């Protein structure tokens, strides 16, 4: 029997009486310890102006973790694509992959800021263009876009879709692996939705350029 590979998603939770910076240092320390324990992946999150969470910039935190580790895969769970230009995300993670080859994962999600003031601060329009932004991001990573994201890579970092709702269908249509989380895990129709995902991601469908898989990553 193949042993299960364990991974962690860390949200850099803050503690009463400690500066937020300490939460980030603890995240890096947990990543170092996770590598020592033989864990496979260590991902960080993106939350903006959320009380109790210090992690708002996954690429910066991933770089800090990768610099302190040597083997464990590091990445995002995920970068919220509505908050960023796809080209910038591609450049950030191409740079991480160039600096730490073979160790970087790019997980992306479609969540907006939790409150109206945060959404306004992020310049969110509220329009759902996730599928289009995902396709654009992918084109920069695989070198098919009309402009070249640099640094150029022979092999871009693997791309995952964070699926807490409609992202499951979007990931299936794109033929990409999904990471399940949030309310979708408690959905009574999860089995049917996974069947729909697999049908959408089957080989031969447009966009289904890689083998589909189900991944779940979490930490308590």
Short mmCIF file of C-alpha atoms in Angstrom, two decimals:
data_model
loop_
_atom_site.label_atom_id
_atom_site.label_comp_id
_atom_site.label_asym_id
_atom_site.label_seq_id
_atom_site.Cartn_x
_atom_site.Cartn_y
_atom_site.Cartn_z
CA UNK A 1 0.00 0.00 0.00
CA UNK A 2 1.32 3.41 -0.98
CA UNK A 3 1.64 5.64 2.10
CA UNK A 4 -0.46 8.80 2.15
CA UNK A 5 1.44 12.03 1.52
CA UNK A 6 0.56 14.72 4.04
CA UNK A 7 0.36 18.41 3.23
CA UNK A 8 -0.47 21.54 5.21
CA UNK A 9 -2.35 24.75 4.50
CA UNK A 10 -1.26 27.51 6.88
CA UNK A 11 -3.21 30.76 7.28
CA UNK A 12 -0.73 32.55 9.56
CA UNK A 13 -3.14 32.92 12.45
CA UNK A 14 -2.32 35.68 14.90
CA UNK A 15 -2.40 35.40 18.68
CA UNK A 16 -3.59 37.87 21.28
CA UNK A 17 -0.70 39.84 22.74
CA UNK A 18 1.70 39.05 19.87
CA UNK A 19 2.53 41.22 16.84
CA UNK A 20 1.25 40.04 13.47
CA UNK A 21 4.86 39.60 12.35
CA UNK A 22 5.22 36.77 14.86
CA UNK A 23 2.43 34.87 13.10
CA UNK A 24 4.41 35.01 9.86
CA UNK A 25 7.57 33.80 11.59
CA UNK A 26 5.58 30.94 13.09
CA UNK A 27 4.36 30.00 9.61
CA UNK A 28 7.93 29.76 8.35
CA UNK A 29 8.92 27.71 11.41
CA UNK A 30 6.00 25.32 10.85
CA UNK A 31 7.10 24.86 7.25
CA UNK A 32 10.60 23.96 8.39
CA UNK A 33 9.15 21.47 10.86
CA UNK A 34 6.78 20.04 8.23
CA UNK A 35 9.75 19.35 5.98
CA UNK A 36 11.58 17.63 8.85
CA UNK A 37 8.51 15.41 9.35
CA UNK A 38 8.51 14.43 5.68
CA UNK A 39 5.38 16.29 4.60
CA UNK A 40 4.86 16.71 0.86
CA UNK A 41 3.48 20.25 0.52
CA UNK A 42 3.16 23.43 2.55
CA UNK A 43 0.77 26.05 1.18
CA UNK A 44 -0.12 29.52 2.42
CA UNK A 45 -3.28 31.57 2.02
CA UNK A 46 -4.37 35.00 0.85
CA UNK A 47 -6.68 36.97 3.13
CA UNK A 48 -7.05 40.74 3.17
CA UNK A 49 -7.90 42.71 6.31
CA UNK A 50 -9.27 39.62 8.07
CA UNK A 51 -8.92 39.78 11.86
CA UNK A 52 -6.68 37.01 13.14
CA UNK A 53 -4.93 36.26 9.83
CA UNK A 54 -1.61 37.88 8.86
CA UNK A 55 -1.11 36.35 5.42
CA UNK A 56 -2.07 38.71 2.60
CA UNK A 57 0.70 38.11 0.05
CA UNK A 58 1.31 34.43 -0.81
CA UNK A 59 4.26 35.01 -3.20
CA UNK A 60 6.25 36.89 -0.56
CA UNK A 61 5.56 34.30 2.12
CA UNK A 62 6.28 31.41 -0.26
CA UNK A 63 9.68 32.96 -1.03
CA UNK A 64 10.49 33.22 2.67
CA UNK A 65 9.49 29.59 3.26
CA UNK A 66 11.34 28.26 0.23
CA UNK A 67 14.51 30.04 1.35
CA UNK A 68 14.37 28.24 4.71
CA UNK A 69 13.59 24.78 3.31
CA UNK A 70 15.17 22.55 0.70
CA UNK A 71 12.78 19.76 -0.30
CA UNK A 72 9.14 20.34 0.60
CA UNK A 73 6.89 21.74 -2.13
CA UNK A 74 5.67 25.25 -1.36
CA UNK A 75 2.83 27.23 -2.82
CA UNK A 76 -0.46 29.04 -2.51
CA UNK A 77 -3.86 27.80 -1.50
CA UNK A 78 -4.57 30.05 -3.11
CA UNK A 79 -3.88 33.32 -4.82
CA UNK A 80 -7.27 35.01 -5.29
CA UNK A 81 -7.17 35.74 -9.00
CA UNK A 82 -9.87 38.46 -8.98
CA UNK A 83 -7.47 40.60 -6.90
CA UNK A 84 -4.58 40.47 -9.38
CA UNK A 85 -3.66 40.84 -13.01
CA UNK A 86 -2.95 37.37 -14.47
CA UNK A 87 0.35 38.52 -15.97
CA UNK A 88 1.61 39.69 -12.57
CA UNK A 89 0.67 36.37 -10.94
CA UNK A 90 2.44 34.49 -13.74
CA UNK A 91 5.58 36.60 -13.32
CA UNK A 92 5.62 36.18 -9.55
CA UNK A 93 5.35 32.40 -9.65
CA UNK A 94 7.67 32.05 -12.62
CA UNK A 95 10.25 33.90 -10.56
CA UNK A 96 9.65 31.62 -7.57
CA UNK A 97 9.99 28.55 -9.79
CA UNK A 98 13.20 29.92 -11.32
CA UNK A 99 14.68 30.50 -7.87
CA UNK A 100 13.41 27.22 -6.34
CA UNK A 101 13.04 24.86 -9.32
CA UNK A 102 10.73 21.88 -9.01
CA UNK A 103 9.28 22.97 -5.66
CA UNK A 104 6.62 25.59 -6.40
CA UNK A 105 2.84 25.13 -6.77
CA UNK A 106 0.39 27.78 -7.91
CA UNK A 107 -3.10 27.38 -6.48
CA UNK A 108 -5.65 30.03 -7.48
CA UNK A 109 -9.13 30.86 -6.25
CA UNK A 110 -11.99 33.17 -7.16
CA UNK A 111 -13.00 34.66 -3.79
CA UNK A 112 -13.38 38.40 -3.39
CA UNK A 113 -12.78 40.42 -0.24
CA UNK A 114 -15.06 39.53 2.66
CA UNK A 115 -16.47 43.01 3.21
CA UNK A 116 -17.49 45.98 1.08
CA UNK A 117 -14.63 48.22 2.27
CA UNK A 118 -12.09 45.47 1.51
CA UNK A 119 -13.55 44.89 -1.94
CA UNK A 120 -13.36 48.60 -2.66
CA UNK A 121 -9.75 48.71 -1.41
CA UNK A 122 -8.94 45.85 -3.79
CA UNK A 123 -10.64 47.73 -6.65
CA UNK A 124 -12.97 44.78 -7.13
CA UNK A 125 -15.62 45.27 -9.80
CA UNK A 126 -17.68 42.30 -8.67
CA UNK A 127 -17.66 40.83 -12.18
CA UNK A 128 -17.02 37.09 -12.35
CA UNK A 129 -14.24 36.72 -14.92
CA UNK A 130 -12.45 33.87 -13.13
CA UNK A 131 -12.60 31.40 -16.02
CA UNK A 132 -11.24 33.98 -18.46
CA UNK A 133 -8.54 35.13 -16.04
CA UNK A 134 -7.55 31.51 -15.40
CA UNK A 135 -7.16 30.88 -19.13
CA UNK A 136 -5.10 34.05 -19.49
CA UNK A 137 -2.87 33.09 -16.56
CA UNK A 138 -2.35 29.67 -18.04
CA UNK A 139 -1.36 31.14 -21.40
CA UNK A 140 1.39 33.19 -19.75
CA UNK A 141 2.68 30.14 -17.90
CA UNK A 142 2.74 27.86 -20.94
CA UNK A 143 4.14 30.51 -23.28
CA UNK A 144 1.16 30.78 -25.66
CA UNK A 145 0.17 34.36 -24.75
CA UNK A 146 0.92 37.28 -27.10
CA UNK A 147 3.37 38.64 -24.51
CA UNK A 148 6.05 36.67 -22.71
CA UNK A 149 6.00 36.37 -18.94
CA UNK A 150 9.52 36.41 -17.58
CA UNK A 151 11.56 34.69 -16.43
CA UNK A 152 10.83 32.15 -19.16
CA UNK A 153 10.68 28.58 -17.90
CA UNK A 154 11.14 25.22 -19.55
CA UNK A 155 8.57 23.84 -17.14
CA UNK A 156 6.11 26.18 -15.37
CA UNK A 157 4.85 25.48 -11.86
CA UNK A 158 1.78 23.22 -11.70
CA UNK A 159 -1.54 25.05 -11.57
CA UNK A 160 -4.40 24.09 -9.23
CA UNK A 161 -7.90 25.52 -8.81
CA UNK A 162 -9.18 26.12 -5.29
CA UNK A 163 -12.76 24.84 -5.39
CA UNK A 164 -15.09 25.98 -2.63
CA UNK A 165 -18.12 26.27 -4.90
CA UNK A 166 -18.33 27.00 -8.63
CA UNK A 167 -14.55 26.62 -8.92
CA UNK A 168 -15.09 22.86 -9.21
CA UNK A 169 -16.84 23.27 -12.57
CA UNK A 170 -14.32 25.89 -13.74
CA UNK A 171 -11.43 23.58 -12.87
CA UNK A 172 -13.09 20.72 -14.71
CA UNK A 173 -13.68 22.78 -17.84
CA UNK A 174 -10.02 23.83 -17.76
CA UNK A 175 -8.84 20.25 -17.23
CA UNK A 176 -6.95 21.30 -14.10
CA UNK A 177 -6.51 19.60 -10.72
CA UNK A 178 -8.74 21.00 -7.99
CA UNK A 179 -8.22 21.50 -4.28
CA UNK A 180 -11.45 21.11 -2.32
CA UNK A 181 -12.16 23.30 0.67
CA UNK A 182 -14.74 25.35 2.51
CA UNK A 183 -18.49 24.74 2.16
CA UNK A 184 -18.19 22.34 -0.77
CA UNK A 185 -16.83 19.66 1.61
CA UNK A 186 -20.11 19.72 3.56
CA UNK A 187 -22.31 19.71 0.47
CA UNK A 188 -24.59 16.66 0.34
CA UNK A 189 -24.23 16.69 -3.43
CA UNK A 190 -20.42 16.59 -3.35
CA UNK A 191 -20.33 13.15 -4.96
CA UNK A 192 -22.43 14.34 -7.88
CA UNK A 193 -20.33 17.48 -8.23
CA UNK A 194 -17.15 15.41 -8.32
CA UNK A 195 -18.67 13.19 -10.99
CA UNK A 196 -19.50 16.34 -12.97
CA UNK A 197 -15.94 17.61 -12.49
CA UNK A 198 -14.46 14.34 -13.77
CA UNK A 199 -16.78 14.38 -16.77
CA UNK A 200 -15.80 17.95 -17.60
CA UNK A 201 -12.07 17.17 -17.17
CA UNK A 202 -12.06 13.94 -19.16
CA UNK A 203 -9.28 13.61 -21.76
CA UNK A 204 -10.20 15.07 -25.11
CA UNK A 205 -12.30 17.97 -23.84
CA UNK A 206 -11.07 21.45 -24.78
CA UNK A 207 -8.63 22.63 -22.12
CA UNK A 208 -8.17 19.16 -20.67
CA UNK A 209 -4.45 19.03 -21.35
CA UNK A 210 -3.48 17.29 -18.13
CA UNK A 211 -4.79 14.39 -16.19
CA UNK A 212 -7.43 15.43 -13.68
CA UNK A 213 -7.10 14.64 -10.01
CA UNK A 214 -8.76 15.38 -6.72
CA UNK A 215 -6.67 17.00 -4.04
CA UNK A 216 -7.66 18.18 -0.58
CA UNK A 217 -5.40 20.25 1.58
CA UNK A 218 -6.20 21.49 5.06
CA UNK A 219 -5.00 22.10 8.57
CA UNK A 220 -6.82 22.40 11.87
#
